[in-house]
PDB file of C-alpha atoms in Angstrom:
ATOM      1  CA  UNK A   1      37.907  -7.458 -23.497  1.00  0.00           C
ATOM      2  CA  UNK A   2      34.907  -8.371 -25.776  1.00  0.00           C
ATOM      3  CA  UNK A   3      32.421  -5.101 -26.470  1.00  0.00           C
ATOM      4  CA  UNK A   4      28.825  -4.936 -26.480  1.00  0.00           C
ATOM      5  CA  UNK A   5      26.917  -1.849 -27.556  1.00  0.00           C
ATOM      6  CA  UNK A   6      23.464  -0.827 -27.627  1.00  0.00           C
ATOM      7  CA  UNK A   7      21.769   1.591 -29.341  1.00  0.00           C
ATOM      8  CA  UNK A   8      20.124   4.101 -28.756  1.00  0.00           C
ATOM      9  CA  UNK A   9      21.028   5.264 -25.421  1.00  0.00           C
ATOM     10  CA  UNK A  10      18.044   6.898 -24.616  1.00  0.00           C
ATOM     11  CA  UNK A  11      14.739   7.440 -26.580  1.00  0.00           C
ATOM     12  CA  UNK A  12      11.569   9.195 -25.714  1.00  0.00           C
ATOM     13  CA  UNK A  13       8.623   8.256 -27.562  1.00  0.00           C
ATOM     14  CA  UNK A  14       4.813   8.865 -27.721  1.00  0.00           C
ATOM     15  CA  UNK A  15       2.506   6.577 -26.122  1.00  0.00           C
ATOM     16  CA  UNK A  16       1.450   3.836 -28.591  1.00  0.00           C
ATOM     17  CA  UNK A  17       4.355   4.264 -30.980  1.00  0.00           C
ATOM     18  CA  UNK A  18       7.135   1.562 -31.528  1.00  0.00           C
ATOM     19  CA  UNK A  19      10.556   1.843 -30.142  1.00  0.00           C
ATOM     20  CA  UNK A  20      13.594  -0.474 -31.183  1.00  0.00           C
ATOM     21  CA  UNK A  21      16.508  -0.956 -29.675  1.00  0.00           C
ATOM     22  CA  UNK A  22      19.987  -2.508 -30.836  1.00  0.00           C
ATOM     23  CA  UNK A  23      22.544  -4.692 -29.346  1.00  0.00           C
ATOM     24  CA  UNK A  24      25.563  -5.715 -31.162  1.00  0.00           C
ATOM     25  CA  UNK A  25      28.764  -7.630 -30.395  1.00  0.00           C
ATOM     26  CA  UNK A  26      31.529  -5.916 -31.439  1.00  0.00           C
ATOM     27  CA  UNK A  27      34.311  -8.330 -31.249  1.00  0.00           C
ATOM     28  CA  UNK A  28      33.121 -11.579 -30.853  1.00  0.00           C
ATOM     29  CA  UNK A  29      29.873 -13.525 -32.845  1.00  0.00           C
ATOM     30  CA  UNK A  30      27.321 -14.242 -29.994  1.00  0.00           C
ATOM     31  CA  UNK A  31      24.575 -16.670 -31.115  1.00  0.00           C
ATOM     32  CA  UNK A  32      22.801 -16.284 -27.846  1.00  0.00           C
ATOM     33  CA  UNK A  33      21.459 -13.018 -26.278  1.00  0.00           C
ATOM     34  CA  UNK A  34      19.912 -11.477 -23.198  1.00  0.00           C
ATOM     35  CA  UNK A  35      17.474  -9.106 -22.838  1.00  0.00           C
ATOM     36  CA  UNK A  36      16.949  -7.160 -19.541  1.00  0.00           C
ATOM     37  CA  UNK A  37      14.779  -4.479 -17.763  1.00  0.00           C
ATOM     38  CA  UNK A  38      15.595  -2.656 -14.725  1.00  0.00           C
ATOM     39  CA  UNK A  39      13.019  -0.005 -13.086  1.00  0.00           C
ATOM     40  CA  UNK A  40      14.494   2.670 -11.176  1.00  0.00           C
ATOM     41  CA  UNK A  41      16.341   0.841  -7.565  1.00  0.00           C
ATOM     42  CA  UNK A  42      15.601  -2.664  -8.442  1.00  0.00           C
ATOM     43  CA  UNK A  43      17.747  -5.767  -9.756  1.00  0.00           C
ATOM     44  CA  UNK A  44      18.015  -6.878 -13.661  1.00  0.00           C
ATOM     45  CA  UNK A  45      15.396  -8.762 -14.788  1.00  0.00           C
ATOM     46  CA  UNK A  46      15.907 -11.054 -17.564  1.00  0.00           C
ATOM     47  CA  UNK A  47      13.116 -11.138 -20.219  1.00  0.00           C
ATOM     48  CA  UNK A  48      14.254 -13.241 -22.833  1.00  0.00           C
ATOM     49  CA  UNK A  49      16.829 -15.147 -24.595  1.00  0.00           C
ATOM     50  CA  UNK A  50      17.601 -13.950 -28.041  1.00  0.00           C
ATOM     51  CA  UNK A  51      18.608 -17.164 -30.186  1.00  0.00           C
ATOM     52  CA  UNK A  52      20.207 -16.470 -33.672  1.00  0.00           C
ATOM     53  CA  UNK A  53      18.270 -17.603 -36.000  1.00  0.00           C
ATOM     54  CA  UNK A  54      15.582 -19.324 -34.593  1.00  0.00           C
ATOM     55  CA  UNK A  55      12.728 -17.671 -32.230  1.00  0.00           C
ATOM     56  CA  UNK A  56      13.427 -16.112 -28.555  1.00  0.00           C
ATOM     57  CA  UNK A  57      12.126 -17.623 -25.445  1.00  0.00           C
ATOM     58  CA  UNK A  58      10.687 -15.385 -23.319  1.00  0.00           C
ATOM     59  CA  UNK A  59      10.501 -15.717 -18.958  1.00  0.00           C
ATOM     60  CA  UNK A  60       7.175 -15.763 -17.520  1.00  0.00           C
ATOM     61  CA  UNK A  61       4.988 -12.879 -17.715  1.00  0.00           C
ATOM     62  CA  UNK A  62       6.691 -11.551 -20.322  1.00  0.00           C
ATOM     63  CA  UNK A  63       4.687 -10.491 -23.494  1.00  0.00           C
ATOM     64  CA  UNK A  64       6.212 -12.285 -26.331  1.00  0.00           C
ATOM     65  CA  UNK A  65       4.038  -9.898 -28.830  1.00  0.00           C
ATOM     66  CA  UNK A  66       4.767  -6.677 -26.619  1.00  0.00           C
ATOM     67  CA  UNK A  67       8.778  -7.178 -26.766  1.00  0.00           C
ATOM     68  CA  UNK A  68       9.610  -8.700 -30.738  1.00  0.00           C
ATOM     69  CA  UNK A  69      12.788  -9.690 -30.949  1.00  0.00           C
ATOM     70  CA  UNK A  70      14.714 -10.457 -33.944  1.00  0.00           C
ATOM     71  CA  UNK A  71      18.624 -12.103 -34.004  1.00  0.00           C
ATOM     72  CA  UNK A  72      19.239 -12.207 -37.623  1.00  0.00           C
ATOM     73  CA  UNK A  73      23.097 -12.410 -37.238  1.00  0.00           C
ATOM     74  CA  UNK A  74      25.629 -13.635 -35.218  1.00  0.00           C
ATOM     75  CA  UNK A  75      26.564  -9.839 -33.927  1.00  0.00           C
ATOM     76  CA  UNK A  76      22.750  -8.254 -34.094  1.00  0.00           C
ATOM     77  CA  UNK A  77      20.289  -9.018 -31.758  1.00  0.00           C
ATOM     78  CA  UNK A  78      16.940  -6.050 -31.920  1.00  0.00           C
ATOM     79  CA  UNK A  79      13.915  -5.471 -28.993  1.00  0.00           C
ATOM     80  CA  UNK A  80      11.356  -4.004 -30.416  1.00  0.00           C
ATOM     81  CA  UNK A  81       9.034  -2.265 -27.770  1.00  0.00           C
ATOM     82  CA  UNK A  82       5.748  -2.307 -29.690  1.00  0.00           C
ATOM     83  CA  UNK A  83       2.810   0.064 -28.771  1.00  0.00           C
ATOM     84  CA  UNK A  84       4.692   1.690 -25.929  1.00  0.00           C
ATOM     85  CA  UNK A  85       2.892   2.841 -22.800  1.00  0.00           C
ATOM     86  CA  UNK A  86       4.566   4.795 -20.212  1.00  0.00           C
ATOM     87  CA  UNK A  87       4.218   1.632 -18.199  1.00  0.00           C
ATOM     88  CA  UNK A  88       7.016  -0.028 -20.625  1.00  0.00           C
ATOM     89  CA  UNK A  89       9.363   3.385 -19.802  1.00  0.00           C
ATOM     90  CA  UNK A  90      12.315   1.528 -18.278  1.00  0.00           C
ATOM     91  CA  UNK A  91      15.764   0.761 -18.881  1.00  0.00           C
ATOM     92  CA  UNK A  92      16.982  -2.192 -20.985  1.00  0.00           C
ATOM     93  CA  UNK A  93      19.950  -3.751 -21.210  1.00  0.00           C
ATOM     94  CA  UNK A  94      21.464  -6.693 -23.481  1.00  0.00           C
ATOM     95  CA  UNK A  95      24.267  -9.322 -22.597  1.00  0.00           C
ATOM     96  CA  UNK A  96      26.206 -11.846 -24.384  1.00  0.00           C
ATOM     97  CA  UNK A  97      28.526 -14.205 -23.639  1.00  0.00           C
ATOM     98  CA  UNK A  98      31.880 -14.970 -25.863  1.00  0.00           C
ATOM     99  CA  UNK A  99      32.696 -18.530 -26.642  1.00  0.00           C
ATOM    100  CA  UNK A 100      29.223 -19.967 -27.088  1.00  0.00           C
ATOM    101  CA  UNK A 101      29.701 -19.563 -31.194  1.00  0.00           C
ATOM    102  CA  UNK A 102      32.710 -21.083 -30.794  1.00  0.00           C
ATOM    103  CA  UNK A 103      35.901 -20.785 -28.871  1.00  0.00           C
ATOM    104  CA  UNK A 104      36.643 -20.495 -25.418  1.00  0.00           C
ATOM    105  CA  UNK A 105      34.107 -19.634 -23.076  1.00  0.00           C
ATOM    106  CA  UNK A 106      35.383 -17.795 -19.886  1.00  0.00           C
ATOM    107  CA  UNK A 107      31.290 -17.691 -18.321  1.00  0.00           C
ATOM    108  CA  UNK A 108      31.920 -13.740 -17.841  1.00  0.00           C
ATOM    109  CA  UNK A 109      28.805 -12.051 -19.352  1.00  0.00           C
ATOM    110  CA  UNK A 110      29.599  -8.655 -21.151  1.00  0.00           C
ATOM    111  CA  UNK A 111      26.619  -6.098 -21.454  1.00  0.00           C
ATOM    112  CA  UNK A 112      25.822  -2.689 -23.371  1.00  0.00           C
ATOM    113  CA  UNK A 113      25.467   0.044 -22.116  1.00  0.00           C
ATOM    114  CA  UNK A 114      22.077   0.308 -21.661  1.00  0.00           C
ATOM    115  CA  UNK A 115      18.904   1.888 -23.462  1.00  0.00           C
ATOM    116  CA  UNK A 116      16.652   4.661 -21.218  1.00  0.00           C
ATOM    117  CA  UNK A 117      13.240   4.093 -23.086  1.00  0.00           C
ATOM    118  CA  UNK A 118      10.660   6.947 -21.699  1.00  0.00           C
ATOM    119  CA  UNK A 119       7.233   6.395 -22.915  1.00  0.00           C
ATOM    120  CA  UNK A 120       5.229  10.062 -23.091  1.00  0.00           C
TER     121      UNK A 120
ATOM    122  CA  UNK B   1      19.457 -22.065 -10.409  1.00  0.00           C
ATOM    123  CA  UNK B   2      20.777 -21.260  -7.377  1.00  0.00           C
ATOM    124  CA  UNK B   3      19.343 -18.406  -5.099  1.00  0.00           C
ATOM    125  CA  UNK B   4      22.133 -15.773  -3.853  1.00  0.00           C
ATOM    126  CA  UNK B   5      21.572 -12.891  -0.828  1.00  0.00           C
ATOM    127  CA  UNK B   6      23.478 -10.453  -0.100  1.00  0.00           C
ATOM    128  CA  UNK B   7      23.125  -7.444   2.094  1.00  0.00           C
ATOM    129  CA  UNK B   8      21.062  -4.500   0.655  1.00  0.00           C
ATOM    130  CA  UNK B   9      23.891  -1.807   1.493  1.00  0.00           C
ATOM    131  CA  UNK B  10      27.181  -1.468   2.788  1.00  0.00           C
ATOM    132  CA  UNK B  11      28.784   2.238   3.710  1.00  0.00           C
ATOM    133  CA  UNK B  12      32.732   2.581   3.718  1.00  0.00           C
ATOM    134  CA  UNK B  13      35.128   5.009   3.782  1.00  0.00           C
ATOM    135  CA  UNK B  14      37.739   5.895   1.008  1.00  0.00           C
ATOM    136  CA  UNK B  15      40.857   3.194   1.445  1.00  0.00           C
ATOM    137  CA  UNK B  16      39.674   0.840   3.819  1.00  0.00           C
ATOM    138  CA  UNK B  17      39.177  -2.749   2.473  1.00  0.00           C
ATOM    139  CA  UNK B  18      35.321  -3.762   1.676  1.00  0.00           C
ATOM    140  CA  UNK B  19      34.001  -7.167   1.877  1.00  0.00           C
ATOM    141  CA  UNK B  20      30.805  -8.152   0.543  1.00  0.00           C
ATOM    142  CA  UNK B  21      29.513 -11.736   1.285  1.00  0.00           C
ATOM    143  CA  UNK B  22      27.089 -13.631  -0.673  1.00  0.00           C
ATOM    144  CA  UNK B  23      24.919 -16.749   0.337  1.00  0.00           C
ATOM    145  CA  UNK B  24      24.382 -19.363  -1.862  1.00  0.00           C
ATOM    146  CA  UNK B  25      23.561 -22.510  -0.094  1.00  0.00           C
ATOM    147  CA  UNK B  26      22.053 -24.612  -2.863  1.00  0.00           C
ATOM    148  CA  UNK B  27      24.875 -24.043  -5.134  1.00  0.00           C
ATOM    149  CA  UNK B  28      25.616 -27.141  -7.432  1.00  0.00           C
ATOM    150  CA  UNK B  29      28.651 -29.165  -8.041  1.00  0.00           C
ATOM    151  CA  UNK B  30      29.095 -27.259 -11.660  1.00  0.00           C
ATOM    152  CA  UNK B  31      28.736 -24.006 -10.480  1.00  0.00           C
ATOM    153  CA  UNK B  32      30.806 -20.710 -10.642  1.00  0.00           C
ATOM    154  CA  UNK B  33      30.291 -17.962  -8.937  1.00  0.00           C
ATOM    155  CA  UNK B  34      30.682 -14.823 -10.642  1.00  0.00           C
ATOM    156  CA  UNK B  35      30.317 -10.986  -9.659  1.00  0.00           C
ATOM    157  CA  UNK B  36      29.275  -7.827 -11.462  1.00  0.00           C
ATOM    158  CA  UNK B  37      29.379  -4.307 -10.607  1.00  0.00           C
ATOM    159  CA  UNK B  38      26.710  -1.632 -12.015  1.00  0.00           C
ATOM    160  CA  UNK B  39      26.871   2.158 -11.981  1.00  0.00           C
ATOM    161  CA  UNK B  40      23.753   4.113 -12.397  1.00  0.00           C
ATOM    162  CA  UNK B  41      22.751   4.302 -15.759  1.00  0.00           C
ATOM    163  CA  UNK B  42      25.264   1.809 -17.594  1.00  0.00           C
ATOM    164  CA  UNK B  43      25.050  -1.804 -17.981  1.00  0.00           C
ATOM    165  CA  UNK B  44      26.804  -4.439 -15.330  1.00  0.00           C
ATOM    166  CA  UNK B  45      30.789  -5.001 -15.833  1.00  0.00           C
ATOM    167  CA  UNK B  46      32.582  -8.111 -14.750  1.00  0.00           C
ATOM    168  CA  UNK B  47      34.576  -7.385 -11.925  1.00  0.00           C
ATOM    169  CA  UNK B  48      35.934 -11.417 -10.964  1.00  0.00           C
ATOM    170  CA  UNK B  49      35.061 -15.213 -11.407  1.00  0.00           C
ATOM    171  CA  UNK B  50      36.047 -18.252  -8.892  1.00  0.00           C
ATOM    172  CA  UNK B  51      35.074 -21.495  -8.305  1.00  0.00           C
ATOM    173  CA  UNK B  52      36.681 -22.427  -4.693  1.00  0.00           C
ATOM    174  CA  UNK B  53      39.469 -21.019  -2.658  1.00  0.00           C
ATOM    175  CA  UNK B  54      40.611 -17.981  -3.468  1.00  0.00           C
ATOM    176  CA  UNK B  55      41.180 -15.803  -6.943  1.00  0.00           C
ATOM    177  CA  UNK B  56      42.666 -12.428  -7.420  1.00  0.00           C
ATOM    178  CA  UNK B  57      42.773 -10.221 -10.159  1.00  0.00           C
ATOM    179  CA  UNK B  58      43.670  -6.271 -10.501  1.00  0.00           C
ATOM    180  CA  UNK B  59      40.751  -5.273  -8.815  1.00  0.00           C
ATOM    181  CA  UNK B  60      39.586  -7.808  -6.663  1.00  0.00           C
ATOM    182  CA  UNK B  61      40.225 -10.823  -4.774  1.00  0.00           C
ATOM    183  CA  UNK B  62      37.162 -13.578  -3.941  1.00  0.00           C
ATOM    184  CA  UNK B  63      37.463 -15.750  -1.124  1.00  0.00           C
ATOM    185  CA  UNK B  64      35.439 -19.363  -1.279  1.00  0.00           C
ATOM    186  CA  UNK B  65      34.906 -21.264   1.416  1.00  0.00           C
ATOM    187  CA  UNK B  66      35.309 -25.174   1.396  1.00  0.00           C
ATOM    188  CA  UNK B  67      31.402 -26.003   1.438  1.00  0.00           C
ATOM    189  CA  UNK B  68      31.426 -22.677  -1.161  1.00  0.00           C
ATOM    190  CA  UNK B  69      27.997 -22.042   0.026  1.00  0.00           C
ATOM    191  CA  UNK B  70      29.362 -19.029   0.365  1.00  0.00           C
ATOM    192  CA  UNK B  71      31.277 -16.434  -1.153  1.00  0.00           C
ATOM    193  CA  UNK B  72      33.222 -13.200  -0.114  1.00  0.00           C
ATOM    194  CA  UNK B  73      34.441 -10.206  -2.617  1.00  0.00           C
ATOM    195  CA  UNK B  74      37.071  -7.945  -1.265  1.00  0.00           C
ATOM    196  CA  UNK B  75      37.710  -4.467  -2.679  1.00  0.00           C
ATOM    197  CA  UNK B  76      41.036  -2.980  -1.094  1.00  0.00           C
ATOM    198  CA  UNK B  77      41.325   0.213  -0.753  1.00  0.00           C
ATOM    199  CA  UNK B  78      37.831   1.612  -1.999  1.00  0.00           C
ATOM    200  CA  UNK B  79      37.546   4.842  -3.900  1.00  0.00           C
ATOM    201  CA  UNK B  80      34.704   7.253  -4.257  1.00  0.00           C
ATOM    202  CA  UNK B  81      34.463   5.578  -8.109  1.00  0.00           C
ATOM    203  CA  UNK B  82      33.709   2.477  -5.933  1.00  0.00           C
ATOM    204  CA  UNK B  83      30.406   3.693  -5.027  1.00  0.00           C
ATOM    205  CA  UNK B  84      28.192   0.920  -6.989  1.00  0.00           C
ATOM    206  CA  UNK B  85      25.697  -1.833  -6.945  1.00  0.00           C
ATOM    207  CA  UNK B  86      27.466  -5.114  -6.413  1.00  0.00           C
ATOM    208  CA  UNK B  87      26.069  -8.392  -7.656  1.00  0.00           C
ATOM    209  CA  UNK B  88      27.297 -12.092  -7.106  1.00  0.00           C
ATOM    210  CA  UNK B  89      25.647 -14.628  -9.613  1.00  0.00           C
ATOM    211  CA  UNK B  90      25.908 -18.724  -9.180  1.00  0.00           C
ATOM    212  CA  UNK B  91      25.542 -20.747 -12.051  1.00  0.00           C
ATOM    213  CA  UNK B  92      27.231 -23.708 -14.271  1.00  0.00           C
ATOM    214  CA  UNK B  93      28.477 -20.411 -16.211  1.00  0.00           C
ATOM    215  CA  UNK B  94      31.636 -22.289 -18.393  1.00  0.00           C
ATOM    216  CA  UNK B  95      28.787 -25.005 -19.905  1.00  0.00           C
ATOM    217  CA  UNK B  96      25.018 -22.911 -20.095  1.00  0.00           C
ATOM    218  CA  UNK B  97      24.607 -19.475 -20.675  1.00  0.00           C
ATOM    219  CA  UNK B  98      25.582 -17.208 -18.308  1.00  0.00           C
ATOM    220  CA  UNK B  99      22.677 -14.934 -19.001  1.00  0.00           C
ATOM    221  CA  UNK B 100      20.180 -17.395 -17.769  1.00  0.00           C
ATOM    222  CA  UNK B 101      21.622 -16.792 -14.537  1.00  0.00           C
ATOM    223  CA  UNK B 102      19.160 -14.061 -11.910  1.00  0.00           C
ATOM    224  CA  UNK B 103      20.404 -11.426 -10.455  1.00  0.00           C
ATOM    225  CA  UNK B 104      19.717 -10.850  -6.716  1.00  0.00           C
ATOM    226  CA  UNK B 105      18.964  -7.919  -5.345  1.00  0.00           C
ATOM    227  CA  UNK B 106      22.662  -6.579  -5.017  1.00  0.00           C
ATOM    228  CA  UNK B 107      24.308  -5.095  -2.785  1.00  0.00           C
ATOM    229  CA  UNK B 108      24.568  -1.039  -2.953  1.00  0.00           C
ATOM    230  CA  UNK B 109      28.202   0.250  -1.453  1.00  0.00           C
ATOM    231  CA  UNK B 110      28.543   3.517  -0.475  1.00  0.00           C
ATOM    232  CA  UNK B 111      32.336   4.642  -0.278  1.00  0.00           C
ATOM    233  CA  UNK B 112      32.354   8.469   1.565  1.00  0.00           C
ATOM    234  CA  UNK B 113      35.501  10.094   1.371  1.00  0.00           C
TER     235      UNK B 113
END
């Protein structure tokens, strides 16, 4: 089936400092996106839609200048946690979806792995 | 979008036959229903896809119901490396972006040997 990785896995940073994190499709071009955070025994929740090439639109409550993220390519999509707090530690996850850049689409959602962000 | 609930947990016991329901009463006519299973620590993985009746693949089987305001995954013969979060996700997933879809709050299944 179609990959999609993230990197890094898990990063620790200093408060105030800026973390980013990387989600590519391996296999497959993806013009579309997802960004999600999960805290510790609760549900995904999405907080934007990465759209390649043009800007991301963000859910509500979600601080578009907080998370910056960039899709320059069809396999690259980047969440850039700026001026971490330890309020931001969390884990994030990315999704695409095959077929939307063309091709079949089968509606199955593949995701990375998943980034551990701890914010000292 | 269509709201889903599910049951918080579910305990089993290694090879007995789980089924996890999932409401979804406002479900539309171009709506799939699709479920995802997560592991602590690693991102959700696709587990099965249906629209009515009944589809079964190597791991799974999902049952829906006529009025599909419903939906039921079975797991036969659950394994320890069952022990997950479960989550069922309604949306018109072949035409929009799947993505867009929210996640309930899942189910957690416990499988003890």
């Amino acid at each position: 089936g179609a990959v999609v990785s993230q990197h890094p896995s898990r990063v620790i940073c200093k408060s105030g400092t800026s973390v980013k994190i990387e989600c590519r499709s391996l296999d497959f071009q993806a013009t579309t996106m997802f960004w999600y955070r999960q805290f510790p025994k609760q549900s995904l929740m999405l907080m934007a839609t990465s759209n390649e090439g043009s800007k991301a639109t963000y859910e509500q409550g979600v601080e578009k200048d907080k998370f910056l993220i960039n899709h320059a390519s069809l396999t690259l999509s980047t969440l850039t946690v700026t001026s971490a707090h330890p309020e931001d530690s969390s884990f994030y996850i990315c999704s695409a979806q095959p077929g939307l850049a063309g091709g079949p689409v089968t509606g199955e959602l593949f995701f990375g792995e998943g980034s551990r962000l701890t914010v000292l | 979008l269509a709201k889903t609930t599910q049951p918080i947990s579910m305990d089993s016991y290694e090879g007995q036959e789980v089924n996890i329901t999932c409401s979804h009463n406002n479900i539309a006519t171009n709506d799939y229903i699709t479920w995802y299973q997560q592991f602590p620590s690693q991102g959700p993985r696709f587990i099965i896809q249906g629209y009515k009746t009944k589809v079964t693949n190597e791991v799974a089987s999902l049952f829906i119901p006529a009025d599909r305001k419903s939906s039921t995954l079975s797991l036969p013969r659950v394994s320890l490396s069952d022990t997950a979060v479960y989550y069922c996700l309604v949306g018109d997933h072949l035409n929009t972006n799947a993505g867009k879809s929210t996640f309930g709050d899942g189910t957690t299944l416990t499988v003890k040997p």
